[in-house]
Short mmCIF file of C-alpha atoms in Angstrom, two decimals:
data_model
loop_
_atom_site.label_atom_id
_atom_site.label_comp_id
_atom_site.label_asym_id
_atom_site.label_seq_id
_atom_site.Cartn_x
_atom_site.Cartn_y
_atom_site.Cartn_z
CA MET X 1 -16.36 6.59 14.58
CA LYS X 2 -16.37 9.92 12.39
CA ARG X 3 -16.26 9.23 8.74
CA SER X 4 -13.17 10.72 6.65
CA LYS X 5 -13.87 13.36 4.04
CA THR X 6 -10.64 12.62 2.36
CA MET X 7 -10.89 12.12 -1.57
CA PRO X 8 -9.20 8.96 -2.59
CA HIS X 9 -9.06 8.76 -6.60
CA ILE X 10 -8.52 5.10 -7.71
CA SER X 11 -6.85 4.73 -11.22
CA ILE X 12 -7.15 1.20 -12.74
CA LYS X 13 -4.73 0.39 -15.61
CA MET X 14 -5.42 -2.89 -17.49
CA LEU X 15 -5.38 -4.42 -20.94
CA GLU X 16 -8.04 -3.97 -23.38
CA GLY X 17 -10.86 -5.93 -23.92
CA ARG X 18 -13.30 -5.35 -21.43
CA THR X 19 -16.89 -4.10 -22.36
CA GLU X 20 -18.17 -0.66 -20.87
CA GLU X 21 -20.45 -2.59 -18.67
CA GLN X 22 -17.88 -4.71 -17.34
CA LYS X 23 -15.75 -1.58 -16.74
CA LYS X 24 -18.69 0.52 -14.85
CA ARG X 25 -19.46 -2.76 -12.65
CA ALA X 26 -15.81 -2.98 -11.74
CA ALA X 27 -15.30 0.78 -10.93
CA GLU X 28 -18.33 0.66 -8.83
CA ALA X 29 -17.57 -2.63 -6.71
CA VAL X 30 -13.85 -1.08 -6.04
CA LYS X 31 -15.62 2.39 -4.95
CA ASN X 32 -17.76 0.39 -2.49
CA ALA X 33 -14.98 -1.84 -1.30
CA LEU X 34 -12.87 1.30 -0.69
CA ALA X 35 -15.33 3.15 1.20
CA ASP X 36 -16.28 -0.08 3.29
CA SER X 37 -12.50 -0.84 4.40
CA LEU X 38 -12.05 2.97 4.91
CA ASN X 39 -15.37 3.72 6.57
CA MET X 40 -16.16 6.39 4.63
CA GLY X 41 -18.87 7.86 2.23
CA ASP X 42 -18.66 6.50 -1.25
CA ARG X 43 -19.20 9.99 -2.76
CA TYR X 44 -15.97 11.16 -1.83
CA ILE X 45 -14.39 8.18 -4.47
CA THR X 46 -13.62 8.80 -8.00
CA VAL X 47 -12.63 5.86 -10.09
CA ALA X 48 -10.75 5.96 -13.47
CA ILE X 49 -9.96 2.99 -15.89
CA GLU X 50 -7.53 2.97 -18.89
CA ASP X 51 -7.11 0.32 -21.41
CA TYR X 52 -3.67 -0.94 -22.83
CA ASN X 53 -2.68 -3.24 -25.42
CA ALA X 54 -0.16 -5.94 -24.60
CA GLU X 55 2.64 -3.81 -25.98
CA GLU X 56 1.82 -0.68 -24.09
CA TRP X 57 1.51 -2.57 -20.96
CA GLN X 58 5.13 -3.27 -20.97
CA ASP X 59 5.63 0.34 -20.21
CA VAL X 60 2.94 0.86 -17.93
CA PHE X 61 4.00 -2.20 -15.90
CA LYS X 62 7.67 -0.58 -15.57
CA THR X 63 6.59 2.98 -14.75
CA GLU X 64 3.52 1.88 -12.42
CA ILE X 65 4.88 -1.39 -10.78
CA THR X 66 8.43 -2.01 -11.23
CA ASP X 67 9.61 1.75 -10.76
CA LYS X 68 7.23 2.04 -7.71
CA PHE X 69 7.31 -1.36 -6.37
CA ASP X 70 7.75 -0.14 -2.66
CA LYS X 71 4.19 1.36 -3.20
CA VAL X 72 2.33 -1.48 -4.59
CA TYR X 73 0.48 -3.23 -2.02
CA VAL X 74 -0.63 -6.23 -3.99
CA LYS X 75 2.65 -7.49 -5.79
CA PRO X 76 2.09 -9.46 -9.30
CA SER X 77 2.72 -12.85 -9.90
CA TYR X 78 3.13 -12.88 -13.44
CA ASP X 79 6.02 -11.62 -16.07
CA PRO X 80 4.48 -8.91 -18.41
CA LYS X 81 6.59 -10.19 -21.09
CA SER X 82 4.28 -13.34 -21.09
CA LEU X 83 1.21 -10.83 -22.14
CA LEU X 84 3.11 -10.29 -25.76
#
């Protein structure tokens, strides 16, 4: 099978509190998993991580999850207000 040269960009948004080392490991793991599942080279994949506090997360949840629910492939099983 020919490998795709598409350039996926993964944006991870999460609550603050992880170390830079944890973020680097997570980004690398996500990059590798996507490369494997799409059968493509990992050099074409970029990963960004943005941290938010619990109050900011309420807006992120609405704009990125609630308002785009049809595009969310892994649905949340929690109420974001529980994080406050």
